[in-house]
CSV table of C-alpha atoms and ligand atoms in Angstrom, one decimal:
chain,number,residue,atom,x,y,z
O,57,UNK,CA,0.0,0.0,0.0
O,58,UNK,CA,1.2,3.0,-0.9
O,59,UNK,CA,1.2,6.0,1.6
O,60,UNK,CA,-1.1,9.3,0.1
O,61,UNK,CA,0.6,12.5,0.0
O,62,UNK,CA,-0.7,15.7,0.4
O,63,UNK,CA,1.3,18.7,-0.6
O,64,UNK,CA,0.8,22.5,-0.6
O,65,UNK,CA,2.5,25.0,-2.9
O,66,UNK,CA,2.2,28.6,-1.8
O,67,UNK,CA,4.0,29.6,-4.7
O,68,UNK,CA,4.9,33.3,-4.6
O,69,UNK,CA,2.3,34.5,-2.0
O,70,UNK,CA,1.8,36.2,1.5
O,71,UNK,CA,4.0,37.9,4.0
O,72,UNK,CA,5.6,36.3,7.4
O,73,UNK,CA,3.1,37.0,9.6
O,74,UNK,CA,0.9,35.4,6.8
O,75,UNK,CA,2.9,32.4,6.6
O,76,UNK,CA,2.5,32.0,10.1
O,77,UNK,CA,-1.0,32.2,10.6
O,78,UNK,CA,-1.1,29.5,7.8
O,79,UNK,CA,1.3,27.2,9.0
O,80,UNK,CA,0.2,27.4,12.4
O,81,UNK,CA,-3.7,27.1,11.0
O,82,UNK,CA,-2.7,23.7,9.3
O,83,UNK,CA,-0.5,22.1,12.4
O,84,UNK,CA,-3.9,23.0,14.3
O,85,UNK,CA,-5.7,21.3,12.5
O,86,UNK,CA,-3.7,18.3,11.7
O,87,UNK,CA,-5.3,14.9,13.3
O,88,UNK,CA,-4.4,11.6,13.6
O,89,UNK,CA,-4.4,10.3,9.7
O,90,UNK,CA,-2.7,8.0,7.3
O,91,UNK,CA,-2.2,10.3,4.6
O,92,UNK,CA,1.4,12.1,4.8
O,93,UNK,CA,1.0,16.4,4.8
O,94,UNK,CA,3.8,19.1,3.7
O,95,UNK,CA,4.0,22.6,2.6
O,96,UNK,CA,6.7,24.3,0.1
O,97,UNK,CA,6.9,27.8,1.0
O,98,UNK,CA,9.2,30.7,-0.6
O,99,UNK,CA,12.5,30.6,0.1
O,100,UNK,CA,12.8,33.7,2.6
O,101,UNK,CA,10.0,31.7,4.6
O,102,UNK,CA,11.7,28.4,5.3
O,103,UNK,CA,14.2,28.9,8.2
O,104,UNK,CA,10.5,30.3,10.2
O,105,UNK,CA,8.6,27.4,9.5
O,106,UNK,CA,10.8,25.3,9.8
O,107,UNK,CA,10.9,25.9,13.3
O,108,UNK,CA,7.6,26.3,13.5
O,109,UNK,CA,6.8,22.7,11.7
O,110,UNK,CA,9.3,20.9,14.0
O,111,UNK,CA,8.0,18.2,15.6
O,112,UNK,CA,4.8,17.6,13.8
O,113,UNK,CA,3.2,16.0,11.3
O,114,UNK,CA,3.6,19.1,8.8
O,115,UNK,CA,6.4,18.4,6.7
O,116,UNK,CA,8.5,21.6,4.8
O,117,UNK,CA,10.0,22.0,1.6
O,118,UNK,CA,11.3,24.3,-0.8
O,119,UNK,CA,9.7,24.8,-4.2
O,120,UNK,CA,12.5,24.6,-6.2
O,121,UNK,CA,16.8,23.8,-5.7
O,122,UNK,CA,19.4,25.2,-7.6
O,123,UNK,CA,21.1,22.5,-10.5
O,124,UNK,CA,24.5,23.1,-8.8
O,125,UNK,CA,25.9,22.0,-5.6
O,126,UNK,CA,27.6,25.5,-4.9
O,127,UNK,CA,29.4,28.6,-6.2
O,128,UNK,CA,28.9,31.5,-8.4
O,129,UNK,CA,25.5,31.1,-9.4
O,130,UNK,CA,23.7,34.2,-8.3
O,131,UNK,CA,20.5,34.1,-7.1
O,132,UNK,CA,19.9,30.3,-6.6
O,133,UNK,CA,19.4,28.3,-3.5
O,134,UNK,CA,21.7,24.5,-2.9
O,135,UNK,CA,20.3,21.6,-1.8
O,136,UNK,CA,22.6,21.5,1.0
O,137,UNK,CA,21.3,25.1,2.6
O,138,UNK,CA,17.7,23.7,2.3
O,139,UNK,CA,18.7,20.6,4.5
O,140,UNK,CA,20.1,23.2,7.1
O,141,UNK,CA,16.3,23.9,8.1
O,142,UNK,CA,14.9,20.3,7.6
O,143,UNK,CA,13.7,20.6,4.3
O,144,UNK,CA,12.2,16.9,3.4
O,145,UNK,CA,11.1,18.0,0.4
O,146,UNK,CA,11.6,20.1,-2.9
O,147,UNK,CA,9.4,20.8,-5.9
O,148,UNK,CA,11.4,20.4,-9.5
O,149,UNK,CA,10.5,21.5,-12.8
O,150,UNK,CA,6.9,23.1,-11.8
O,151,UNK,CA,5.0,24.1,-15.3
O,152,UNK,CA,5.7,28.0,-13.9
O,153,UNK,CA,9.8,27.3,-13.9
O,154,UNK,CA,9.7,25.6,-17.2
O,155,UNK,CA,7.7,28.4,-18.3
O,156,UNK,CA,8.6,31.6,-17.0
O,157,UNK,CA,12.5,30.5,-15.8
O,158,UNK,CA,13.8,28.2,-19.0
O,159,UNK,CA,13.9,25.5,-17.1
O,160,UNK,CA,14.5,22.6,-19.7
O,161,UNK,CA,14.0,18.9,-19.1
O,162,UNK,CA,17.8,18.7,-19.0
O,163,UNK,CA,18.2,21.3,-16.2
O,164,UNK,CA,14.9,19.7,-14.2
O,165,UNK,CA,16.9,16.7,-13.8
O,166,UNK,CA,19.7,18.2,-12.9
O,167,UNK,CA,18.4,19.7,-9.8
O,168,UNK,CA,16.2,16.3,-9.0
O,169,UNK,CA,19.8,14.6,-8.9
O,170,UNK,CA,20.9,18.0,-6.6
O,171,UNK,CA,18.3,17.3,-4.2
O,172,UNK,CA,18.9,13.8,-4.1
O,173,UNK,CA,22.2,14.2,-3.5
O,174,UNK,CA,21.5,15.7,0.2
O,175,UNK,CA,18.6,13.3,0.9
O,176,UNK,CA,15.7,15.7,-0.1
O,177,UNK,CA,12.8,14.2,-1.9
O,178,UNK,CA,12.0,16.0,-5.2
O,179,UNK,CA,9.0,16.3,-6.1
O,180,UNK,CA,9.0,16.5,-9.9
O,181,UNK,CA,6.3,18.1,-11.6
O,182,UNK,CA,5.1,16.9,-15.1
O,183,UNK,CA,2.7,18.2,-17.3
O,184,UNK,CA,1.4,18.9,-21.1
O,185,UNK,CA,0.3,22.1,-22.3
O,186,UNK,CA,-3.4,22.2,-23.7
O,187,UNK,CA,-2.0,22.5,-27.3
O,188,UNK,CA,0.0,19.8,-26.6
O,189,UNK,CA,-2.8,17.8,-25.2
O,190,UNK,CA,-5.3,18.6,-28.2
O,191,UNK,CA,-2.7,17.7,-30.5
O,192,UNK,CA,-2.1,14.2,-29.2
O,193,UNK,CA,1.2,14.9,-27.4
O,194,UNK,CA,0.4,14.3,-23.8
O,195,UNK,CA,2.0,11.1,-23.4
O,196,UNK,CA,5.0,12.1,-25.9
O,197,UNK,CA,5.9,15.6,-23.4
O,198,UNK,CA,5.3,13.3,-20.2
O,199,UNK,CA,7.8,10.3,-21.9
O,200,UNK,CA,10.5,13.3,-22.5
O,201,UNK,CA,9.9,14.4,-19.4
O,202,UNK,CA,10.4,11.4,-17.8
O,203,UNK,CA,13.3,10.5,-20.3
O,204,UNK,CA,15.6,13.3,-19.3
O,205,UNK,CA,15.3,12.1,-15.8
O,206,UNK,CA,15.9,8.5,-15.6
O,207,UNK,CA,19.2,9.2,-18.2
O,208,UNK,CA,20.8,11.6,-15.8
O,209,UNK,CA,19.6,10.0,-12.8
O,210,UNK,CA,19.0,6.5,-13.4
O,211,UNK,CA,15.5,4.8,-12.5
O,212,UNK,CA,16.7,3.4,-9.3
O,213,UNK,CA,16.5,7.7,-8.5
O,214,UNK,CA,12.4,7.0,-8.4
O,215,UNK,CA,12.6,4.8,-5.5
O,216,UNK,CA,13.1,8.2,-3.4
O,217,UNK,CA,11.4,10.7,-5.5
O,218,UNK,CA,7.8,12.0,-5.9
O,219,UNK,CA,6.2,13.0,-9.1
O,220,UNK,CA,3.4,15.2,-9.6
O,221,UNK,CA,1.2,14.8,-12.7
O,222,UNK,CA,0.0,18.8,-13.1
O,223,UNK,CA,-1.5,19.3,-16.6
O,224,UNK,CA,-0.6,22.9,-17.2
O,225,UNK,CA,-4.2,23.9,-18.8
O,226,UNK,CA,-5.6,22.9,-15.3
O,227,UNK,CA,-2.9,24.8,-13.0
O,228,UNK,CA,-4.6,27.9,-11.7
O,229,UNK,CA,-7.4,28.4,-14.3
O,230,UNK,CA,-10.2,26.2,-12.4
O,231,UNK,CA,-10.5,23.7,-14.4
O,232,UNK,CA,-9.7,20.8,-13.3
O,233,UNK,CA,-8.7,17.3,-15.2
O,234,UNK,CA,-11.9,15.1,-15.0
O,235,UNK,CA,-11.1,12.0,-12.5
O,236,UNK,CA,-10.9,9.9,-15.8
O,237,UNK,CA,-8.4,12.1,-17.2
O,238,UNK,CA,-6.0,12.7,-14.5
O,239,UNK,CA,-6.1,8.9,-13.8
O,240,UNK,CA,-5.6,8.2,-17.3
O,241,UNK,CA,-2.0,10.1,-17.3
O,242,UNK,CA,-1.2,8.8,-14.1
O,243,UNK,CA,-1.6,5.4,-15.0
O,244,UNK,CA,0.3,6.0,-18.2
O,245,UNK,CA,3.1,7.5,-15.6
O,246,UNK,CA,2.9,4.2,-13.3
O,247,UNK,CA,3.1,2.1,-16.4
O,248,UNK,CA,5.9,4.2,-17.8
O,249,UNK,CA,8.2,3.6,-14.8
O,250,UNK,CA,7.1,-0.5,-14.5
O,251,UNK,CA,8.0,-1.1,-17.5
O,252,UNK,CA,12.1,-0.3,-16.4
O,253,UNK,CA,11.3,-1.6,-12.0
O,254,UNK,CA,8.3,-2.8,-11.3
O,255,UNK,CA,9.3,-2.9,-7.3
O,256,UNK,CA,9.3,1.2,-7.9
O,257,UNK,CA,6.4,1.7,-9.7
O,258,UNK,CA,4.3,0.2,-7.2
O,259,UNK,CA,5.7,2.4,-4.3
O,260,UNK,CA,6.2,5.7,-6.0
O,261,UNK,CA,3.4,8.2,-5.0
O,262,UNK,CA,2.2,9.7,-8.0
O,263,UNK,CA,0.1,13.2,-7.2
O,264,UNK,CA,-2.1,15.0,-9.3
O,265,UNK,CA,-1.7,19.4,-9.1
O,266,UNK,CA,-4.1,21.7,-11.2
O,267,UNK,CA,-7.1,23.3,-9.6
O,268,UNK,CA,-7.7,20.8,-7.0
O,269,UNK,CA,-10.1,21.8,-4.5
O,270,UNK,CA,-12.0,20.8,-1.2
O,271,UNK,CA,-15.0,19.7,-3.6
O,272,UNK,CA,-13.3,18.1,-6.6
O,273,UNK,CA,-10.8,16.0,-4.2
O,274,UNK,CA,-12.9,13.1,-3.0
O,275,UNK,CA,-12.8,12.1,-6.7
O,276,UNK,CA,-10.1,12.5,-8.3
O,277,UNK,CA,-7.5,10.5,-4.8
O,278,UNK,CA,-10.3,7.6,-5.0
O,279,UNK,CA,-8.4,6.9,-8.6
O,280,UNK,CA,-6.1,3.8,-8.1
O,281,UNK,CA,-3.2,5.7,-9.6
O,282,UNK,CA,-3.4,8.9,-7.9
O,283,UNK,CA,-2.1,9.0,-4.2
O,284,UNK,CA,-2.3,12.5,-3.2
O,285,UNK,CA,-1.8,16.2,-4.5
O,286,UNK,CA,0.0,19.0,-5.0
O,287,UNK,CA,-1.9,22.1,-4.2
O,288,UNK,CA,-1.7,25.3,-5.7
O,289,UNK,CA,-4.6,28.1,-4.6
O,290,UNK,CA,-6.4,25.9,-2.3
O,291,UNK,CA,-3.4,25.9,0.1
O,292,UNK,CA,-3.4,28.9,0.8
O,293,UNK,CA,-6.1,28.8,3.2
O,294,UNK,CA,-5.6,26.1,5.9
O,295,UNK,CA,-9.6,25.3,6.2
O,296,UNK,CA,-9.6,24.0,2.7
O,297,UNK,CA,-6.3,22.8,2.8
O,298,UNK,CA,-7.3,20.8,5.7
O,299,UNK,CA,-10.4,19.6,3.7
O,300,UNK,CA,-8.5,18.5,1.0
O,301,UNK,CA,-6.1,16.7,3.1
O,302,UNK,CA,-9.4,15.0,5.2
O,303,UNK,CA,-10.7,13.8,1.9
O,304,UNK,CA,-7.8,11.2,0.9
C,433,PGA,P1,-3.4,25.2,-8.4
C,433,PGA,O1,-1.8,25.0,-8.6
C,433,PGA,O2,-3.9,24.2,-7.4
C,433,PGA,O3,-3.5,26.6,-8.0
C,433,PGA,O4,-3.9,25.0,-9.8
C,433,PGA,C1,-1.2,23.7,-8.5
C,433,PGA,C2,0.3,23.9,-8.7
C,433,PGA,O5,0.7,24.7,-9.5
C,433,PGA,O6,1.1,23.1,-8.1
């Protein structure tokens, strides 16, 4: 059985005082479940939670690590000063990086093996654009993004890795991937990485991300492929973060 995952991603939002109210909100309101619960929060943010998540159930991580293990790269964060503030977790190659940041397969991979390196989980975000999907690509982008992975880091690398399933027509727009659809892909994912280790497929959580909400939840983690998700908007307020985390 594999454990269900529920992650949030703040993304670029709120102030400190914010953050705490949140983080604090969700540790309140944690009980006594099976599913595992984190947040990523912005950089700036983590050595605060961090202290504030110690010793609970909320887990932290970052939502993104630098492809490099140190020096003159301006700007970027290592996976080693993330595991200074107990970061269990970081987000790789999220639709808004490869967007907005050029990150390419190549470079995605390159920080999943960073993160690796200093025990932190990646979490490594997938996705086809709607132009991709209408045109038949989905399973085409997903195998590349896959590809560049498992040649850099080897397929054994999925035994400690997560990998989110986050069609970018459904991140932030409100629509979400019908239950069918989202299981569809994720299957296709499972599948994907059984046909190289079975052992890993069966354990790797697989979690859907694009406009999941309290109400649309239920659904889409009763899907035998999906085991959790990674939560844009909806984690930004700990009541239907919560809900979303009660429904798995
Ligand atoms: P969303 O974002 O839930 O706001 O659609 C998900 C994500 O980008 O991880």
């Amino acid at each position: 059985m594999r454990q269900s995952l529920v992650v949030g991603n703040w993304k670029m939002n709120g102030t400190l005082a914010g953050a705490e109210s949140l983080a604090k909100g969700i540790i309140a309101g944690l009980s006594e479940g099976s599913a595992a619960i984190a947040i990523c929060v912005p950089y700036v943010h983590i050595p605060s939670v961090s202290a504030w998540v110690k010793g609970t159930e909320l887990a932290l991580g970052a939502q993104n690590v630098a492809d490099k293990s140190s020096g003159a790269f301006t700007g970027e964060i290592s996976a080693a000063m993330l595991t200074e503030f107990d970061c269990k977790y970081a987000i790789v190659g999220h639709s808004e990086r490869r967007t907005y940041y050029g990150d390419t397969n190549e470079s995605v991979a390159a920080r999943f093996c960073q993160a690796q390196e200093q025990n932190i989980i990646p979490i490594l975000c997938v996705g086809e654009t709607l132009e991709q999907r209408e045109q038949d690509q989905t399973f085409a982008v997903i195998d590349a993004q896959l590809d560049a992975v498992v040649n850099m880091a080897g397929i054994a690398s999925f035994g400690s890795a997560v990998i989110a399933y986050e069609p970018v027509w459904a991140i932030g727009t409100g629509k979400t991937a019908t239950d069918e659809q989202a299981q569809e892909v994720h299957q296709y994912i499972r599948q994907y990485i059984a046909a190289k280790d079975q052992v890993i497929a069966d354990k790797i959580q697989i979690l859907y991300g694009g406009s999941a909400k309290p109400d649309n939840a239920k659904g889409l983690f009763a899907m035998p492929d999906i085991d959790g998700g990674l939560i844009g908007g909806a984690s930004l307020d700990a009541e239907s973060f919560l809900k979303i985390y009660h429904s798995i």
